[in-house]
PDB file of C-alpha atoms in Angstrom:
ATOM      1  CA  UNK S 260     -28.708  64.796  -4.236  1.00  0.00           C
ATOM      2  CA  UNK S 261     -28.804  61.712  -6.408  1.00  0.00           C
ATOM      3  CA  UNK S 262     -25.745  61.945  -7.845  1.00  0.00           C
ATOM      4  CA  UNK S 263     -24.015  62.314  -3.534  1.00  0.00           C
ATOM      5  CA  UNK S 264     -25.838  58.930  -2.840  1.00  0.00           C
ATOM      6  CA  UNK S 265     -24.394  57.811  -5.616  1.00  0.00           C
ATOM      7  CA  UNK S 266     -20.693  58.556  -4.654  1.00  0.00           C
ATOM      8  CA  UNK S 267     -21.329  57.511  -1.652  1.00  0.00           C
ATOM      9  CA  UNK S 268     -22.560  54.119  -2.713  1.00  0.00           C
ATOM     10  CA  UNK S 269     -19.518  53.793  -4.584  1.00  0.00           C
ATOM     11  CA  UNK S 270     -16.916  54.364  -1.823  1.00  0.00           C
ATOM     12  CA  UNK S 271     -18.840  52.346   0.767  1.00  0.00           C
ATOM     13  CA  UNK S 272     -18.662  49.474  -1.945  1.00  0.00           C
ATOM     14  CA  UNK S 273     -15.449  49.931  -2.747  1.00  0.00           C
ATOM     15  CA  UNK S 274     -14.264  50.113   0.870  1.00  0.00           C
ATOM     16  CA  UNK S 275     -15.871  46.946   2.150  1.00  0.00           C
ATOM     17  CA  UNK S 276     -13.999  45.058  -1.255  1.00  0.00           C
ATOM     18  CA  UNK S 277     -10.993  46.338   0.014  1.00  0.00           C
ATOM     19  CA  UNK S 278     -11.294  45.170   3.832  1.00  0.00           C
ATOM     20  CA  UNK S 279     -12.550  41.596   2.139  1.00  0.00           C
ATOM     21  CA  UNK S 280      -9.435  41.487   0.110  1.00  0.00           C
ATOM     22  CA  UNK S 281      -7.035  42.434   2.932  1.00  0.00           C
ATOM     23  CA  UNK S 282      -8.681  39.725   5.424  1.00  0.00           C
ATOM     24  CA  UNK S 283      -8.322  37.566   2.254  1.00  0.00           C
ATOM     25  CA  UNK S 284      -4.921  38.232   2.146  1.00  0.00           C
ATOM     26  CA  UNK S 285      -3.805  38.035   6.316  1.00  0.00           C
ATOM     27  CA  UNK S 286      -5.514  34.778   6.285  1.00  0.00           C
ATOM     28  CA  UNK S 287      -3.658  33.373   3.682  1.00  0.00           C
ATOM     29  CA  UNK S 288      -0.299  30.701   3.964  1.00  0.00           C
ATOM     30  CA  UNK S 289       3.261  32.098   3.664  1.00  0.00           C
ATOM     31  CA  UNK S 290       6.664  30.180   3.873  1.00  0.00           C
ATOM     32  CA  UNK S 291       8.677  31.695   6.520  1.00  0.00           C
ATOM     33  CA  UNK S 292      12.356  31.410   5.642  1.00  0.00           C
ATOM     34  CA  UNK S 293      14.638  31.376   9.057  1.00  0.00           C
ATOM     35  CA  UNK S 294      17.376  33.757   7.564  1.00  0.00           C
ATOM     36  CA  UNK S 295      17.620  37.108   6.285  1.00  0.00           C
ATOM     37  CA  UNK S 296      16.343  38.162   2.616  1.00  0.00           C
ATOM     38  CA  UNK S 297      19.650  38.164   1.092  1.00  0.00           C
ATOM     39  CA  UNK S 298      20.837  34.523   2.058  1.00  0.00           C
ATOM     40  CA  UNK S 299      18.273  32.935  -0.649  1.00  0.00           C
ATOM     41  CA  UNK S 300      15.840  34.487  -2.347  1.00  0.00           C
ATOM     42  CA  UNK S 301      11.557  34.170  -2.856  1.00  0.00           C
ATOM     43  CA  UNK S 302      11.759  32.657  -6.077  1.00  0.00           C
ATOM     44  CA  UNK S 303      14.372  30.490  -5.401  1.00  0.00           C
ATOM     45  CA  UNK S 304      12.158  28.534  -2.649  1.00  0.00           C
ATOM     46  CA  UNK S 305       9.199  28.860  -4.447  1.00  0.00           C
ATOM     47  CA  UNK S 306      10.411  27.524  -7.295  1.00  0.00           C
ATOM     48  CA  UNK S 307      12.240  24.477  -5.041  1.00  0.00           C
ATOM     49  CA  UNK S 308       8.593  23.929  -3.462  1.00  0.00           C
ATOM     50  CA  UNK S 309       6.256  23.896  -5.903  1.00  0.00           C
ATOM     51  CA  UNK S 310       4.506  26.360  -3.813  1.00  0.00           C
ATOM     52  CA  UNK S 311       2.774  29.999  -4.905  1.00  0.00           C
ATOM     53  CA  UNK S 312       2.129  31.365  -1.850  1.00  0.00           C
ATOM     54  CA  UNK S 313       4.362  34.035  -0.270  1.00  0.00           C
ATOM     55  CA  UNK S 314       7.800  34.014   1.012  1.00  0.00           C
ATOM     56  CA  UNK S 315       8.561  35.917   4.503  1.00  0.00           C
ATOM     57  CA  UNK S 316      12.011  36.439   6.042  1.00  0.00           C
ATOM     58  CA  UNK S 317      13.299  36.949   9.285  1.00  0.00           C
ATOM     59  CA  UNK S 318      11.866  40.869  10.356  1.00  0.00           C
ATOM     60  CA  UNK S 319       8.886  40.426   8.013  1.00  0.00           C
ATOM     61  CA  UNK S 320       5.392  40.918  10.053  1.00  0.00           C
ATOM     62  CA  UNK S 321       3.411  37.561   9.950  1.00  0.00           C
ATOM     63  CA  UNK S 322       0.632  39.286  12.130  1.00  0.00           C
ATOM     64  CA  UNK S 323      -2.488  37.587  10.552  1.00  0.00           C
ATOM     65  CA  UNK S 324      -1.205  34.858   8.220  1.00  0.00           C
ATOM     66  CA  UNK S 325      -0.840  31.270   8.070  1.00  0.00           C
ATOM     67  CA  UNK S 326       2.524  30.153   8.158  1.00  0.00           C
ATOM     68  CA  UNK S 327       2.487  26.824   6.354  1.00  0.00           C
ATOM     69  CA  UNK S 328       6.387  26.040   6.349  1.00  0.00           C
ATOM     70  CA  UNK S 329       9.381  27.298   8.215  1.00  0.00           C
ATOM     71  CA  UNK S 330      12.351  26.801   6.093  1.00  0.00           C
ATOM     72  CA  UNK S 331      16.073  26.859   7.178  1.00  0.00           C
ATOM     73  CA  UNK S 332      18.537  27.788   4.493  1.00  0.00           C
ATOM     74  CA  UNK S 333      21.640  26.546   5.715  1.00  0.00           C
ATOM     75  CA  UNK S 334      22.507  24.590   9.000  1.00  0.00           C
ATOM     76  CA  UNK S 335      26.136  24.922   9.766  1.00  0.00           C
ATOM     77  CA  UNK S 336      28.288  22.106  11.698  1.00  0.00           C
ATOM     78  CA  UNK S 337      27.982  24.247  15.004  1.00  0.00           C
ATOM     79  CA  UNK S 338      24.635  24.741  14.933  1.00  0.00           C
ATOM     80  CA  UNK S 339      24.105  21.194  14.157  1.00  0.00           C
ATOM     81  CA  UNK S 340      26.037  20.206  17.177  1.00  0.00           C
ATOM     82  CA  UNK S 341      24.385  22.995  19.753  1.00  0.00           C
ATOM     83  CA  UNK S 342      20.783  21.685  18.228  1.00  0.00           C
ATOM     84  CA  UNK S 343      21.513  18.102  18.721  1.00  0.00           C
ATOM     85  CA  UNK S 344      22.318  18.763  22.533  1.00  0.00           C
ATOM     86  CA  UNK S 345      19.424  21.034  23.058  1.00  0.00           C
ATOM     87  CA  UNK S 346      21.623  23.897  22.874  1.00  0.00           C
ATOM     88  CA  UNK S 347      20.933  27.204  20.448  1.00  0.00           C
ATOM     89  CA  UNK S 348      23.172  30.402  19.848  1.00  0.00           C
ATOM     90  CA  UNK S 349      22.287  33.171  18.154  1.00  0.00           C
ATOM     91  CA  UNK S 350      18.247  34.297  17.379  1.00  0.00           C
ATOM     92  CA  UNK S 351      17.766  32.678  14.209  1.00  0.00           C
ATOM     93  CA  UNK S 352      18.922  29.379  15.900  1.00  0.00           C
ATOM     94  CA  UNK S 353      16.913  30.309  19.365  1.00  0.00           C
ATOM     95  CA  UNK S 354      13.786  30.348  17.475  1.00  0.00           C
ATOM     96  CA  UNK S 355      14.591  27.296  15.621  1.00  0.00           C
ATOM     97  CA  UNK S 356      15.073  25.513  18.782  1.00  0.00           C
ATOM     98  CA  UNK S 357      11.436  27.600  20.158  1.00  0.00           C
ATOM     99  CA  UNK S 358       9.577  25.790  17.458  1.00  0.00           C
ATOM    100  CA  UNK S 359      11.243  22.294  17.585  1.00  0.00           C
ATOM    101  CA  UNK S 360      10.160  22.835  21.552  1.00  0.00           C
ATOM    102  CA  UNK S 361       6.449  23.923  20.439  1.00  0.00           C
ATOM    103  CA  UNK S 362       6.002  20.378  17.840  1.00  0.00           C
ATOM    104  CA  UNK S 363       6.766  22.524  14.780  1.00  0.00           C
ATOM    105  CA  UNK S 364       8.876  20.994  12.057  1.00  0.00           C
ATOM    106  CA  UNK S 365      11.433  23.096  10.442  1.00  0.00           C
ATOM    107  CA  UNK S 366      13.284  22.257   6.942  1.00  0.00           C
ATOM    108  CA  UNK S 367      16.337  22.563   6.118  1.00  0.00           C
ATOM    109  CA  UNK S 368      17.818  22.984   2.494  1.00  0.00           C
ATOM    110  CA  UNK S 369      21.631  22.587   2.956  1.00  0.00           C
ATOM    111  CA  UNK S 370      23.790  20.944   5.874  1.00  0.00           C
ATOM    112  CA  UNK S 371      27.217  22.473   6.178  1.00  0.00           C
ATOM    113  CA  UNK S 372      28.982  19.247   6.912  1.00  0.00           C
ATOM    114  CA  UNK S 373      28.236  17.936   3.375  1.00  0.00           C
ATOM    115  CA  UNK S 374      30.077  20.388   2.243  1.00  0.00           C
ATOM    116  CA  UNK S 375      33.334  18.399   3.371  1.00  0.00           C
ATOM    117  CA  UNK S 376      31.866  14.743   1.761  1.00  0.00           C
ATOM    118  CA  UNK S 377      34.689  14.228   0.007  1.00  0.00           C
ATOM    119  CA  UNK S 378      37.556  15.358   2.155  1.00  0.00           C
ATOM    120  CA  UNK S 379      36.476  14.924   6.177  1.00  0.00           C
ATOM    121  CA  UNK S 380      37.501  11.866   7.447  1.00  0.00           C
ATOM    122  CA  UNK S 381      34.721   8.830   7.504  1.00  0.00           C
ATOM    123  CA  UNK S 382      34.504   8.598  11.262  1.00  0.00           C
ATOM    124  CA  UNK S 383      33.840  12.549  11.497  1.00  0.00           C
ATOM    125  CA  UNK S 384      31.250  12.980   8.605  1.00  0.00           C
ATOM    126  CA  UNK S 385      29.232  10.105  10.215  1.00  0.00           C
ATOM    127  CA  UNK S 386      29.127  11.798  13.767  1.00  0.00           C
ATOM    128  CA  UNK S 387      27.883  14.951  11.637  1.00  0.00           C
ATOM    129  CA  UNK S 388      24.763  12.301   9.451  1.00  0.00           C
ATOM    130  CA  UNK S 389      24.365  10.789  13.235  1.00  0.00           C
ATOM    131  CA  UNK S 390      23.510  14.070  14.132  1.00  0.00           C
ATOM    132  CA  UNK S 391      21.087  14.537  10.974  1.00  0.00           C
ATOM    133  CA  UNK S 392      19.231  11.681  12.399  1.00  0.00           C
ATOM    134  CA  UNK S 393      18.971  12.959  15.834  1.00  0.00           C
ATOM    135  CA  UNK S 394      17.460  16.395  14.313  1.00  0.00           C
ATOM    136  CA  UNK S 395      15.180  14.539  12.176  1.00  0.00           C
ATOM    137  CA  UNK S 396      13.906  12.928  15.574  1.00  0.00           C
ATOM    138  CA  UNK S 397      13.303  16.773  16.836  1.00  0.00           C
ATOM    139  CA  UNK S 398      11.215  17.883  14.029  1.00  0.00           C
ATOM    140  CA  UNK S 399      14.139  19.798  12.236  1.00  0.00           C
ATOM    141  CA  UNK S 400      13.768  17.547   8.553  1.00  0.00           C
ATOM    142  CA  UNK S 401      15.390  17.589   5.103  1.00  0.00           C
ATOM    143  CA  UNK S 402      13.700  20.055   2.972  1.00  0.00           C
ATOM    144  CA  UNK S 403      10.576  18.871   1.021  1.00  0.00           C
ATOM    145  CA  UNK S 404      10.898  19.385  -2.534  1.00  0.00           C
ATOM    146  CA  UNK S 405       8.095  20.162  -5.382  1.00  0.00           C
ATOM    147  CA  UNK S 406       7.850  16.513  -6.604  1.00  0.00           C
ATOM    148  CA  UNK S 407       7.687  15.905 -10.053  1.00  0.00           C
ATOM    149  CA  UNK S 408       4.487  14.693 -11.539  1.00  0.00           C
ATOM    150  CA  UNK S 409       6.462  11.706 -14.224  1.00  0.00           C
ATOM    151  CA  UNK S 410      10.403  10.504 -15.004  1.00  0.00           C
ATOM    152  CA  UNK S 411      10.661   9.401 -18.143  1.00  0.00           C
ATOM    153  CA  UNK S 412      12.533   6.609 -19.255  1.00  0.00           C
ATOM    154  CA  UNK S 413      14.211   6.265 -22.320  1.00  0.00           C
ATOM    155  CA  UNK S 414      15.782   2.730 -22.334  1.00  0.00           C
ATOM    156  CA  UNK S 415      14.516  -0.305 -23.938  1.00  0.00           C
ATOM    157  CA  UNK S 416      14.566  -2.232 -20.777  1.00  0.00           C
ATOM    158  CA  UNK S 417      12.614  -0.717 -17.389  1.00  0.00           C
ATOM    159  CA  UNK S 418      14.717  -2.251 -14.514  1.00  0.00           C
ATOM    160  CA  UNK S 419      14.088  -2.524 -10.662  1.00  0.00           C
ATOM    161  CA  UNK S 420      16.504   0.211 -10.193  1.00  0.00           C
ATOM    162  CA  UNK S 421      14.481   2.402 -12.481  1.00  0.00           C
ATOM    163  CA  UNK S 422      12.157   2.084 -10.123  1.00  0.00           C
ATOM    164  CA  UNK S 423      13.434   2.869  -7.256  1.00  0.00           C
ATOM    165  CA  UNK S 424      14.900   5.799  -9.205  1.00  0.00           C
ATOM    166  CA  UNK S 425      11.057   7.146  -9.716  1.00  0.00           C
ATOM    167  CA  UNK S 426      10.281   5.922  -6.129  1.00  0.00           C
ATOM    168  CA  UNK S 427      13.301   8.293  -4.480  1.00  0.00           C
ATOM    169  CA  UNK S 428      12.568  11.157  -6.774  1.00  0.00           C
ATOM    170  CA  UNK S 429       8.707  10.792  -5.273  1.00  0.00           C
ATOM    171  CA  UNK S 430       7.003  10.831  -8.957  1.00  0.00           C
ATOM    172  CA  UNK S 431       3.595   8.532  -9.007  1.00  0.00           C
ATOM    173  CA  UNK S 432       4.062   7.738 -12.738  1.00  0.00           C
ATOM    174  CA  UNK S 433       6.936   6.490 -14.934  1.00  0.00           C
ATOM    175  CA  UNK S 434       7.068   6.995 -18.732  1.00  0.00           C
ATOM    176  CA  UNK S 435       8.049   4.458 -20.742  1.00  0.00           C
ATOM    177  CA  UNK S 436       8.856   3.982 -24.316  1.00  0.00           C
ATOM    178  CA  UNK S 437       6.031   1.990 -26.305  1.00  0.00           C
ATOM    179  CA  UNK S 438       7.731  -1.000 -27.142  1.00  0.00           C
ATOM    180  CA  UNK S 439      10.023  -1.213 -24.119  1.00  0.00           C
ATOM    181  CA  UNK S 440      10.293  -4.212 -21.754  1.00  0.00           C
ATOM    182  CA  UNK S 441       9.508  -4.753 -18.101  1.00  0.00           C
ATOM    183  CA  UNK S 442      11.247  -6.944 -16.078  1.00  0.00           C
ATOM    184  CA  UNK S 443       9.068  -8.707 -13.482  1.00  0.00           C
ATOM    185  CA  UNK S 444      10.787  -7.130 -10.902  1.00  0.00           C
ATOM    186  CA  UNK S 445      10.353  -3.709 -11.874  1.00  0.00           C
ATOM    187  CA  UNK S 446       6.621  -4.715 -12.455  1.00  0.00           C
ATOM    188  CA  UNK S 447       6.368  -5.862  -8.283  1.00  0.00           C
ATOM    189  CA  UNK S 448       8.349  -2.961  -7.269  1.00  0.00           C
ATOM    190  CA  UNK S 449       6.215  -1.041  -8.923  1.00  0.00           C
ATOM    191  CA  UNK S 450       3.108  -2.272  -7.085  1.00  0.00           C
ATOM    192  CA  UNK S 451       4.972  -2.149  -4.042  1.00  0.00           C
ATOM    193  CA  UNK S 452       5.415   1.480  -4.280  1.00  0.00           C
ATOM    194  CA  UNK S 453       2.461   2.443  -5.990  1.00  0.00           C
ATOM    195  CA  UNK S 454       4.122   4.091  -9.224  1.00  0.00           C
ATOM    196  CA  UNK S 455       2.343   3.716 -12.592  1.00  0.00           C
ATOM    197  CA  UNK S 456       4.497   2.566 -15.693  1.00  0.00           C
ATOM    198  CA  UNK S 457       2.729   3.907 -18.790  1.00  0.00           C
ATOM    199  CA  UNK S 458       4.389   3.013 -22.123  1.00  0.00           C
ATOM    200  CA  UNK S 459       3.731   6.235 -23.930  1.00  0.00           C
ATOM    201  CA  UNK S 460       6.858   7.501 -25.366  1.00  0.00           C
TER     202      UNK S 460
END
């Protein structure tokens, strides 16, 4: 009889660790990618984001989790276009245009038009970055990549442009070699933007 109780124990203990886990888990965030598995894969955006939670596709059951980012892989010219006007074909681009409605900001990792940088004519690429701007306005941004945590510079001299070269890659801290100089500006630009320049190298 002692022994049943025991078993029983056991499996009742073991079953309520399991329901903890899988609440656990269907609470948890995911990155929702806006395309289907094949067009980029898990690793690839996890790896781009810094991030280690998982990565859902198009089809993939969210039911229960926390979807922290909705990520576009690739936004071609037309759909560019068709989301600029308010306009969406297609049901990736429907639901796009569903959660730029509903105040949800989707990224996107590669614009089509840039593609053609160095062939379309000026007046043409621009209406295409025009309409980059106008999407930005709508919620649909440039992806958000994992920032890195220090640049190192290896140069005797730190410049201003060094700088701004830590500033645009979004690191807080720039590494400097021990005996190398600072120019004044780079000193106020780096107040200005809040990036520490430690001579450790």
């Amino acid at each position: 009889m002692e022994k049943t109780m025991d078993v029983n124990e056991l499996v009742r203990t073991i079953a309520q660790e399991v329901i903890q886990q899988l609440q656990g888990q269907q609470n948890s965030d995911c990155i929702l990618v806006l395309a289907e598995k094949e067009t980029i894969s898990a690793e690839k955006i996890q790896e781009l984001a810094g991030a280690n939670c998982p990565v859902l596709y198009c089809g993939d059951s969210v039911a229960g989790r926390n979807v922290s980012r909705y990520v576009l892989p690739f936004l071609s010219c037309n759909d560019m276009a068709d989301l600029a006007h308010g306009k969406a074909s297609g049901p990736i681009m429907q639901q796009v245009l569903e959660l730029l409605l509903a105040g949800t900001e989707v990224e996107v990792l590669d614009y089509g038009h840039r593609r053609y940088s160095e062939t379309a004519p000026g007046p043409l690429f621009l209406q295409y970055e025009r309409y980059v701007e106008t999407l930005i306005g709508y919620g649909l941004i440039p992806f958000k990549h994992k920032q890195p945590e220090y640049i190192r510079c290896w140069e005797p001299l730190v410049t201003e442009q060094v700088v701004h070269h830590v500033k645009q890659q979004g690191a807080p801290v720039l590494q400097a070699l021990t005996g190398a100089q600072v120019t004044p500006l780079a000193v106020e630009a780096a107040k200005e933007h809040n990036i520490s320049i430690k001579k450790c190298l």
